[in-house]
mmCIF file with all atom_site columns, C-alpha atoms in Angstrom:
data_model
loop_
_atom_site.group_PDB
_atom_site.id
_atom_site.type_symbol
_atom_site.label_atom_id
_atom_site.label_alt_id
_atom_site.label_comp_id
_atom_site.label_asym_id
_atom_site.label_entity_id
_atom_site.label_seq_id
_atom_site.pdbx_PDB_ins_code
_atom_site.Cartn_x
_atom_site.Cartn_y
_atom_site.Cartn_z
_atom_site.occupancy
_atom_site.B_iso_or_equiv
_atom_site.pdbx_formal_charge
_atom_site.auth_seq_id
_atom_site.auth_comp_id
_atom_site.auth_asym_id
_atom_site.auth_atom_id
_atom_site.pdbx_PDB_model_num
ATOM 1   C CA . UNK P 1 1   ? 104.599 -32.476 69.731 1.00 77.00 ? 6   UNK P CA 1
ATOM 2   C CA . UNK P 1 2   ? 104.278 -34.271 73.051 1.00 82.00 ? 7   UNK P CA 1
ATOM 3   C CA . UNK P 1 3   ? 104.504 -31.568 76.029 1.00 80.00 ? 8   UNK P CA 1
ATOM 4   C CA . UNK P 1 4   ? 102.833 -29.001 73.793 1.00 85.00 ? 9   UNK P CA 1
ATOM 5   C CA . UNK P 1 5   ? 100.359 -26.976 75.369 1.00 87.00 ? 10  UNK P CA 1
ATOM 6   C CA . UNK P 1 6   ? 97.014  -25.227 73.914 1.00 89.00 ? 11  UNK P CA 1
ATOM 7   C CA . UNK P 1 7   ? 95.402  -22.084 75.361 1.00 89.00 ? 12  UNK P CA 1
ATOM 8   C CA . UNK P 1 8   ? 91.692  -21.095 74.000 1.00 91.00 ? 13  UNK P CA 1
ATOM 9   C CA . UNK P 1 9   ? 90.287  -18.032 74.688 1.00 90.00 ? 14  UNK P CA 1
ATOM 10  C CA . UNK P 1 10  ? 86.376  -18.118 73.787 1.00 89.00 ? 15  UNK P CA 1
ATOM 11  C CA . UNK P 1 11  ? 83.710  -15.528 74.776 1.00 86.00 ? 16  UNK P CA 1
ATOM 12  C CA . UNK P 1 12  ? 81.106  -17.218 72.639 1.00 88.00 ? 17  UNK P CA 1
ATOM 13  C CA . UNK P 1 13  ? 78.810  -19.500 75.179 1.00 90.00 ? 18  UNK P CA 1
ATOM 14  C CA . UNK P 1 14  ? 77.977  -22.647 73.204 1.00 93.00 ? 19  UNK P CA 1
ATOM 15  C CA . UNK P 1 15  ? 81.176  -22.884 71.226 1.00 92.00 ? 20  UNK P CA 1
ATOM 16  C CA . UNK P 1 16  ? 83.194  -22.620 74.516 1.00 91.00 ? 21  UNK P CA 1
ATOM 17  C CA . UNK P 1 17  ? 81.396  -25.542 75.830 1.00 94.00 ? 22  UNK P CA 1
ATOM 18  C CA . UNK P 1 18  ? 82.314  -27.167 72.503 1.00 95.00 ? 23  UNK P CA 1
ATOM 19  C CA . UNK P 1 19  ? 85.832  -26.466 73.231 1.00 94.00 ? 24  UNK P CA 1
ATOM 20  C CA . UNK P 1 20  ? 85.624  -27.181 76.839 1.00 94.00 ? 25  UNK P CA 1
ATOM 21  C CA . UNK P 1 21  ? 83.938  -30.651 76.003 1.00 95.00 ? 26  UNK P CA 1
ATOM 22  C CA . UNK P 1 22  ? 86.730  -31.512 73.031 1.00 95.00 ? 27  UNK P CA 1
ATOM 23  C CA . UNK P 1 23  ? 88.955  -30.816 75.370 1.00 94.00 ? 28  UNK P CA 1
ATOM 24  C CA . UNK P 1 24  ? 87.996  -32.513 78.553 1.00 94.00 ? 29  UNK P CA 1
ATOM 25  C CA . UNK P 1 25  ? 90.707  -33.930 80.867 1.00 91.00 ? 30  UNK P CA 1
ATOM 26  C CA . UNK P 1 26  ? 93.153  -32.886 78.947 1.00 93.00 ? 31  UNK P CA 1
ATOM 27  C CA . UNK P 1 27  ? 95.760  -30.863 80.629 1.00 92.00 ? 32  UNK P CA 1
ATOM 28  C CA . UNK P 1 28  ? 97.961  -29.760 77.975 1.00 90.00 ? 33  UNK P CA 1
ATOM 29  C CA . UNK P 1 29  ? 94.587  -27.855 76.615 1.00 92.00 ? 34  UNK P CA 1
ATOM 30  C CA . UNK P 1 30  ? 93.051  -24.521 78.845 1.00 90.00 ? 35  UNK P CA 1
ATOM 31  C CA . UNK P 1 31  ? 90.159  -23.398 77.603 1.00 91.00 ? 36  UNK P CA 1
ATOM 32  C CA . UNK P 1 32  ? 89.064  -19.437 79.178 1.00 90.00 ? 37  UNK P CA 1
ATOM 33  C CA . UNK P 1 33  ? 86.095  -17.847 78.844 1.00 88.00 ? 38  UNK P CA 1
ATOM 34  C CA . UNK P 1 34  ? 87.646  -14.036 77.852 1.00 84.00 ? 39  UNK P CA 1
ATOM 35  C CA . UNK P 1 35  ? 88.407  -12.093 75.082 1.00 83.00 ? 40  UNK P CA 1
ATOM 36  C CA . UNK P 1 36  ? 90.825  -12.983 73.206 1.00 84.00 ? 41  UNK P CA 1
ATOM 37  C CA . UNK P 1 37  ? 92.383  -9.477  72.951 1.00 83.00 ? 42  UNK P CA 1
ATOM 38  C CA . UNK P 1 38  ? 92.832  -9.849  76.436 1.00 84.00 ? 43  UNK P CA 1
ATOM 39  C CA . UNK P 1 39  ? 95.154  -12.615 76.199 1.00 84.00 ? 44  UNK P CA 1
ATOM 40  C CA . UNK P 1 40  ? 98.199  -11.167 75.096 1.00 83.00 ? 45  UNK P CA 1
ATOM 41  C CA . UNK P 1 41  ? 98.299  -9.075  78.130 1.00 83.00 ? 46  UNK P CA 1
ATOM 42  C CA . UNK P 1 42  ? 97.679  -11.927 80.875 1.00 85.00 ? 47  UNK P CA 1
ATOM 43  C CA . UNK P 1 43  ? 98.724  -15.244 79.228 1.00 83.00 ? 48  UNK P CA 1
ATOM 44  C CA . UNK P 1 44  ? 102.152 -14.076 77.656 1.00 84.00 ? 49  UNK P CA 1
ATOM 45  C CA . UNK P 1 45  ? 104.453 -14.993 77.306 1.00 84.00 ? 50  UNK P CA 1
ATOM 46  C CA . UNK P 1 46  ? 103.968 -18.701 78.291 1.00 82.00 ? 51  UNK P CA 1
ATOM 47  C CA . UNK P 1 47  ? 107.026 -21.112 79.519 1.00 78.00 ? 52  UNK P CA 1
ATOM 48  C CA . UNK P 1 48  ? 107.876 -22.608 76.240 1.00 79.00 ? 53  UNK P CA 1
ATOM 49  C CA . UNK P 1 49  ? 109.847 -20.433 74.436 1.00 80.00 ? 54  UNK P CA 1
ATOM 50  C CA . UNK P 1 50  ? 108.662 -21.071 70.700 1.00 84.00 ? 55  UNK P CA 1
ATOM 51  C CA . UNK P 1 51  ? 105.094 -20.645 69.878 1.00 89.00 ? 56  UNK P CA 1
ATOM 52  C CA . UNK P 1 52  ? 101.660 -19.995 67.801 1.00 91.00 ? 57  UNK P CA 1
ATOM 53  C CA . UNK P 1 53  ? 99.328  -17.186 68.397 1.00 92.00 ? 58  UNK P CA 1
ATOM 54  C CA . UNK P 1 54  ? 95.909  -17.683 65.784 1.00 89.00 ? 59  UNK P CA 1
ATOM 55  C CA . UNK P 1 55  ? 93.402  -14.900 66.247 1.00 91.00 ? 60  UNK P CA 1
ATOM 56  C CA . UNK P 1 56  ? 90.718  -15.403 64.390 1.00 88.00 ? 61  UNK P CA 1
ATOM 57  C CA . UNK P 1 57  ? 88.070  -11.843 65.399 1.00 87.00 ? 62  UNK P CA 1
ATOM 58  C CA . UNK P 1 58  ? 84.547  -11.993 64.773 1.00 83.00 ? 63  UNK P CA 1
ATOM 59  C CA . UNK P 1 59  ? 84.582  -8.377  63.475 1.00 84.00 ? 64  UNK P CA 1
ATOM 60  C CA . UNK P 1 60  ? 81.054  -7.752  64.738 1.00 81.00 ? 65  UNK P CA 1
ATOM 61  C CA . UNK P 1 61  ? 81.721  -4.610  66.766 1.00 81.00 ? 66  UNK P CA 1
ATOM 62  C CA . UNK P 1 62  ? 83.340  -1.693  65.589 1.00 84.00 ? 67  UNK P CA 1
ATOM 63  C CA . UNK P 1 63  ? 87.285  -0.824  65.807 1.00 88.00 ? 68  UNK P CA 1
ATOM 64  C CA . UNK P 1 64  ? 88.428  -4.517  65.281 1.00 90.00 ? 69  UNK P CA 1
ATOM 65  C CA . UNK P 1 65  ? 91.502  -3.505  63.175 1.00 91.00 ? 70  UNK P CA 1
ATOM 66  C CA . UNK P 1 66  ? 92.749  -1.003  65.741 1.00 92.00 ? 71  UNK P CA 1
ATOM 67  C CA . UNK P 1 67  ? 92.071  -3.445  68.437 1.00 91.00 ? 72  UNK P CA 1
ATOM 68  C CA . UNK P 1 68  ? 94.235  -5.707  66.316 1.00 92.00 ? 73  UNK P CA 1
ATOM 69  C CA . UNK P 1 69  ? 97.279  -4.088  65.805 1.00 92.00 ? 74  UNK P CA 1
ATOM 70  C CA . UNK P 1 70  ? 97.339  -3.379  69.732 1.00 92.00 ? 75  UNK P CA 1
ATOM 71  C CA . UNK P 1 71  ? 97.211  -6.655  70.090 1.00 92.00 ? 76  UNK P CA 1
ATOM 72  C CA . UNK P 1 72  ? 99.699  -7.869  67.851 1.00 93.00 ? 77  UNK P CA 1
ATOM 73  C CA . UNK P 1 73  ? 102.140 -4.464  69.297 1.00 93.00 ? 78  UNK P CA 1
ATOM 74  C CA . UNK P 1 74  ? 101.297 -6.125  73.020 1.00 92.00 ? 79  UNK P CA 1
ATOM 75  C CA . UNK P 1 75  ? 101.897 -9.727  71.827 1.00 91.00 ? 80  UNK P CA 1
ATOM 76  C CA . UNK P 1 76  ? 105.364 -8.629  69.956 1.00 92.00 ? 81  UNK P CA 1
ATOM 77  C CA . UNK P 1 77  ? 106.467 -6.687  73.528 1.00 91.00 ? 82  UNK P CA 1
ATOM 78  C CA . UNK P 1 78  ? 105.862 -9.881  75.428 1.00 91.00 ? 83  UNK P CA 1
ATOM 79  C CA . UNK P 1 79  ? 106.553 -12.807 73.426 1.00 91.00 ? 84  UNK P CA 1
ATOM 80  C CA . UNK P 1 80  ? 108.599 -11.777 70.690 1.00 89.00 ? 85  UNK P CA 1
ATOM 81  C CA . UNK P 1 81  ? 109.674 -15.152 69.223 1.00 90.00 ? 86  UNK P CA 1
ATOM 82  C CA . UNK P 1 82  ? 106.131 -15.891 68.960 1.00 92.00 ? 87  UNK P CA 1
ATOM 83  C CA . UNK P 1 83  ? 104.610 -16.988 65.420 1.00 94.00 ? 88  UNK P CA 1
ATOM 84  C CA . UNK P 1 84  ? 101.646 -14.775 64.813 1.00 94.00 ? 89  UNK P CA 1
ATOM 85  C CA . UNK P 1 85  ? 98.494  -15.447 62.559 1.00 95.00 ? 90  UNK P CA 1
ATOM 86  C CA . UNK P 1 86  ? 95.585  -13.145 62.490 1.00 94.00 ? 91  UNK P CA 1
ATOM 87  C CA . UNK P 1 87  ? 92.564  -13.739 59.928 1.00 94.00 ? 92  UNK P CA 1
ATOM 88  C CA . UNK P 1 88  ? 90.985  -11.000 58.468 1.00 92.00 ? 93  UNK P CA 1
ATOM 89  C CA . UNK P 1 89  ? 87.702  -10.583 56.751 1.00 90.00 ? 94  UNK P CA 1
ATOM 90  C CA . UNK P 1 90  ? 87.935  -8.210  53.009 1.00 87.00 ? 95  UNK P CA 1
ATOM 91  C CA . UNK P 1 91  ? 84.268  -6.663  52.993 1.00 83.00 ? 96  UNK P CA 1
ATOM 92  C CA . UNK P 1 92  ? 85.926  -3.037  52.132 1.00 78.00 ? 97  UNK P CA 1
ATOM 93  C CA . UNK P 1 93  ? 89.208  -3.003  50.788 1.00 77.00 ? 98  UNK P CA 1
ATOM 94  C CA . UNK P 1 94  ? 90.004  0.593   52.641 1.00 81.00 ? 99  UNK P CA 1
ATOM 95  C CA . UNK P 1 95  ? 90.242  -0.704  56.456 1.00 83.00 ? 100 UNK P CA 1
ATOM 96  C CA . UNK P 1 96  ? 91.679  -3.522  55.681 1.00 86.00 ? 101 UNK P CA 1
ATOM 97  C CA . UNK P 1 97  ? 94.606  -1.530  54.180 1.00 87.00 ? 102 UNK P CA 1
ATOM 98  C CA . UNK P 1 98  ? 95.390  0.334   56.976 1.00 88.00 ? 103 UNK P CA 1
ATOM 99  C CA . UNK P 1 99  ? 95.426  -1.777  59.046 1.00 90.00 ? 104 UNK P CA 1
ATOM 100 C CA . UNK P 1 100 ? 98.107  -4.130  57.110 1.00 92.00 ? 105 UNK P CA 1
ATOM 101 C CA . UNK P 1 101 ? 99.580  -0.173  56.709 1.00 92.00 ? 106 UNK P CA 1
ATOM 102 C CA . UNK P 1 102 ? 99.923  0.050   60.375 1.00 90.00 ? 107 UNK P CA 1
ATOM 103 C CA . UNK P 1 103 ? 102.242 -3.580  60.785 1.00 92.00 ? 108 UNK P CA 1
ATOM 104 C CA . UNK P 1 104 ? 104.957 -2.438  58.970 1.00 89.00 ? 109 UNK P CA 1
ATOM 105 C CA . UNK P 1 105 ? 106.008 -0.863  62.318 1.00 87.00 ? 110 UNK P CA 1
ATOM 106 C CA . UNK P 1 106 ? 106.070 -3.870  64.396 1.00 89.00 ? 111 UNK P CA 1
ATOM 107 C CA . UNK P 1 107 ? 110.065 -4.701  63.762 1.00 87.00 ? 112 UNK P CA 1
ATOM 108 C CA . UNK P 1 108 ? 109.280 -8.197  62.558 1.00 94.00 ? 113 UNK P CA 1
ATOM 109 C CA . UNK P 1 109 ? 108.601 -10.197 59.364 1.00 96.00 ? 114 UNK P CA 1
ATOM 110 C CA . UNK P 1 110 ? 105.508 -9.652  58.510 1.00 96.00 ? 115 UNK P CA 1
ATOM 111 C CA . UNK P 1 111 ? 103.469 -12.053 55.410 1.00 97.00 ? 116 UNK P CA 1
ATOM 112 C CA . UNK P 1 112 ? 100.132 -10.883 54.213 1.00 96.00 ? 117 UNK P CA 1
ATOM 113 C CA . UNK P 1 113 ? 98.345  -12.916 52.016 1.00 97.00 ? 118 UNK P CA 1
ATOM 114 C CA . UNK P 1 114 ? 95.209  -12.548 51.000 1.00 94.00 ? 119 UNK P CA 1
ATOM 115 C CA . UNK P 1 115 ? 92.303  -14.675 48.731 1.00 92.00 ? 120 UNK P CA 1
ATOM 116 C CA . UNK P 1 116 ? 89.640  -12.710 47.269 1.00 87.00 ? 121 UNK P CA 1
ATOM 117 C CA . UNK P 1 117 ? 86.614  -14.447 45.884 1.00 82.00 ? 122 UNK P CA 1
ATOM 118 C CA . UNK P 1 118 ? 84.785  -11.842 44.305 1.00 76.00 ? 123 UNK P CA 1
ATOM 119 C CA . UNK P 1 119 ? 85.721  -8.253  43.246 1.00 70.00 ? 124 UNK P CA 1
ATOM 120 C CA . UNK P 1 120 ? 86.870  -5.960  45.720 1.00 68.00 ? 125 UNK P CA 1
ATOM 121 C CA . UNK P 1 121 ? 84.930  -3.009  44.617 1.00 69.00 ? 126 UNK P CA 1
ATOM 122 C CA . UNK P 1 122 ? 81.131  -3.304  43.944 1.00 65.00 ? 127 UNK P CA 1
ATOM 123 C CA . UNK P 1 123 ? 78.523  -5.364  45.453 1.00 69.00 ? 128 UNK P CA 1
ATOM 124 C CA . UNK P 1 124 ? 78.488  -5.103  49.223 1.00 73.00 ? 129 UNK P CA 1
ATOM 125 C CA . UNK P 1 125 ? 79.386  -8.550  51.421 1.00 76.00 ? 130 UNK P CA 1
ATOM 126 C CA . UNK P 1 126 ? 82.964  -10.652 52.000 1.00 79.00 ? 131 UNK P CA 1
ATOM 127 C CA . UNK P 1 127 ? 84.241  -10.065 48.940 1.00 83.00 ? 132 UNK P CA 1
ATOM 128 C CA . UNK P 1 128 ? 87.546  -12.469 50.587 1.00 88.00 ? 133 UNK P CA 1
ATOM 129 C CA . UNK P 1 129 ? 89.774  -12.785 53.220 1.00 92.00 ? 134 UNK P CA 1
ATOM 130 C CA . UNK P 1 130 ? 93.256  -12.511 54.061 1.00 94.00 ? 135 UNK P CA 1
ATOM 131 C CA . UNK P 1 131 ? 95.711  -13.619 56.814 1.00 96.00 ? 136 UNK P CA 1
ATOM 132 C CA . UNK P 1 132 ? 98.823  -11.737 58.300 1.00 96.00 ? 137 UNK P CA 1
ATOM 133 C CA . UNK P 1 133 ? 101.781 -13.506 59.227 1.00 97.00 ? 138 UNK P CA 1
ATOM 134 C CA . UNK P 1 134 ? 104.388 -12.007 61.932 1.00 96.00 ? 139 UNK P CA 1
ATOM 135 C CA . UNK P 1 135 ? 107.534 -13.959 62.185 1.00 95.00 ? 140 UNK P CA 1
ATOM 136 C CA . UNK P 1 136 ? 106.357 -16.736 59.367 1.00 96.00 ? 141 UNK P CA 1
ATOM 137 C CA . UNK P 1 137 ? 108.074 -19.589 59.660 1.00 95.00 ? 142 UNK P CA 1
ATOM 138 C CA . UNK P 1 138 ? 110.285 -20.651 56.825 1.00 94.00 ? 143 UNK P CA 1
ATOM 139 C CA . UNK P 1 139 ? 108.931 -21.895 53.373 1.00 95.00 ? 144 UNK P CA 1
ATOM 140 C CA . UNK P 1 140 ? 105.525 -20.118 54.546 1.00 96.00 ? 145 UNK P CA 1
ATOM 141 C CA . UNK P 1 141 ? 106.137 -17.577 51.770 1.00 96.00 ? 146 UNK P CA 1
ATOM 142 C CA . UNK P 1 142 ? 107.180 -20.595 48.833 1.00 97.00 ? 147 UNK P CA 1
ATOM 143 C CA . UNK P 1 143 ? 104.099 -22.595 50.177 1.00 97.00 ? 148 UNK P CA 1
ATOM 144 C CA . UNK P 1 144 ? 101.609 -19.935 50.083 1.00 97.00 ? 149 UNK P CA 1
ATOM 145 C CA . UNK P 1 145 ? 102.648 -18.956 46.886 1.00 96.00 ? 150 UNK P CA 1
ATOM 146 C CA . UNK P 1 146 ? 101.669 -22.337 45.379 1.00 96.00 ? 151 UNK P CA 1
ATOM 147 C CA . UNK P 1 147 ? 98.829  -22.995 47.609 1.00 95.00 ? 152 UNK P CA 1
ATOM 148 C CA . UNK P 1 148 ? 96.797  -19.492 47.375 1.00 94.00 ? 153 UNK P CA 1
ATOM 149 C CA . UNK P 1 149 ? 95.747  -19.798 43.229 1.00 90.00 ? 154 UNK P CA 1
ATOM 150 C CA . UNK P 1 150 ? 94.828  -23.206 43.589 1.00 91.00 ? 155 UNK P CA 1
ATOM 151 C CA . UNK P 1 151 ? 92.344  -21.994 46.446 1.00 90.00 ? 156 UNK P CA 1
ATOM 152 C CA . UNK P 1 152 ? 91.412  -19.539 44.292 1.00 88.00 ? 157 UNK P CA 1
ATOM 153 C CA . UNK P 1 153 ? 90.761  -21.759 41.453 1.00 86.00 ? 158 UNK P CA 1
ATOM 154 C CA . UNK P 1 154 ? 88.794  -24.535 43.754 1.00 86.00 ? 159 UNK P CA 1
ATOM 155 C CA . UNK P 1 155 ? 86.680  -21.321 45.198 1.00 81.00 ? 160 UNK P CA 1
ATOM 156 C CA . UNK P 1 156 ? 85.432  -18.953 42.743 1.00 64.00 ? 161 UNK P CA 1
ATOM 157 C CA . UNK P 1 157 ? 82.367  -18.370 42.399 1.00 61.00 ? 162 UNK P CA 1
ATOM 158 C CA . UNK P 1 158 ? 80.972  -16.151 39.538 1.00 58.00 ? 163 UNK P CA 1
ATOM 159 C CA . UNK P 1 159 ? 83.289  -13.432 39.564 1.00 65.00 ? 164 UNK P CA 1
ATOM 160 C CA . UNK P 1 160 ? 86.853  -13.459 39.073 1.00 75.00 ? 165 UNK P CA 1
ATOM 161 C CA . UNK P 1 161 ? 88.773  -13.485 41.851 1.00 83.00 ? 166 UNK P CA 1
ATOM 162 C CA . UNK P 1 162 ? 92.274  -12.325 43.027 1.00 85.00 ? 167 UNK P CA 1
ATOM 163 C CA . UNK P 1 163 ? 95.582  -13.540 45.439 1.00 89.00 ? 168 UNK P CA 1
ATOM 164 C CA . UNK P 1 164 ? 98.302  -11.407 46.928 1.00 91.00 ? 169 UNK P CA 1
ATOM 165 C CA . UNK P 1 165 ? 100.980 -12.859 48.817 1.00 96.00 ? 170 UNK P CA 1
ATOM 166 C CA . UNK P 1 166 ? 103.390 -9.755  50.103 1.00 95.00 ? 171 UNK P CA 1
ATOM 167 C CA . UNK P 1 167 ? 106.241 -8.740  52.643 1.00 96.00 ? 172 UNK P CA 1
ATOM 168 C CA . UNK P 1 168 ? 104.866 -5.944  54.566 1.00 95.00 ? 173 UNK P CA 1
ATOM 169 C CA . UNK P 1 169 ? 108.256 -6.093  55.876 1.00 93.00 ? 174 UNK P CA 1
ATOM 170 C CA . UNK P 1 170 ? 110.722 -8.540  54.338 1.00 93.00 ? 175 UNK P CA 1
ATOM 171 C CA . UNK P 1 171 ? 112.836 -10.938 56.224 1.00 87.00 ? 176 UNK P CA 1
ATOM 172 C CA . UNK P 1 172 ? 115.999 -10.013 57.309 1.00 80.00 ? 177 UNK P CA 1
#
């Protein structure tokens, strides 16, 4: 919508200047060179009172999921109203559980769904991915619920694959 801003937080060198260059002039858009788990802390809550928040981690250092759910505890403290999506990578089912295990103490609707592409257990590698949703916005669950098979179906690869679409906590 017109007066909508955009913040980007980007530690990665050449896709920042990507981002920066995309963006250029435009002051609606900030782009900032920090970690993104950082954010919640220093940019929230913004003015506007309704919102996005789309963390998508690279998961290449240890203790991602824990860092996570601080994240998403921090970003529910200061900007409750806020619409939260967080991507997730399945390469072993376990850590992936609980962490989804931990959100169902954040006091909010909370919609996981999740696309896998190849069996869960066995070979090693992304075996799919999943997103969380905290405060969803309406229809998210109805839409998902159509749109997640025919992902799956456009996707697979040799293996059969596998959706989930669930409340970790319901709406209210």
């Amino acid at each position: 919508r017109p007066g909508d801003g955009l913040i980007l937080c980007e530690r990665h060198p050449a896709d920042q200047q990507r981002l920066r260059a995309a963006f250029a002039g435009d002051p609606l858009v900030g782009v900032h060179w920090r970690d993104g788990y950082e954010a919640p802390q220093s940019l929230m809550p913004p003015a506007q009172r309704r919102g996005l928040v789309l963390m998508d981690p690279s998961f290449e250092l240890p203790g991602e999921f824990a860092r996570l759910t601080q994240a998403l505890v921090t970003i529910r403290r200061r900007w409750s109203g806020a619409v939260v999506a967080v991507w997730y990578p399945i390469i072993e089912r376990e850590p992936s559980r609980g962490f989804l295990q931990g959100l169902k103490d954040l006091n909010a609707p909370v919609l996981c769904a999740e696309l896998g592409v190849r069996p869960y257990r066995g070979s090693t590698g992304l075996h799919g991915a999943g997103m969380v949703i905290v405060n969803p916005p309406w229809g998210s669950a109805q839409a998902l619920s159509e749109l997640l098979p025919e992902l799956l179906a456009r996707l697979r690869v040799a293996a059969p694959g596998e959706t989930r679409l669930e409340w970790l906590v319901p709406e209210s």
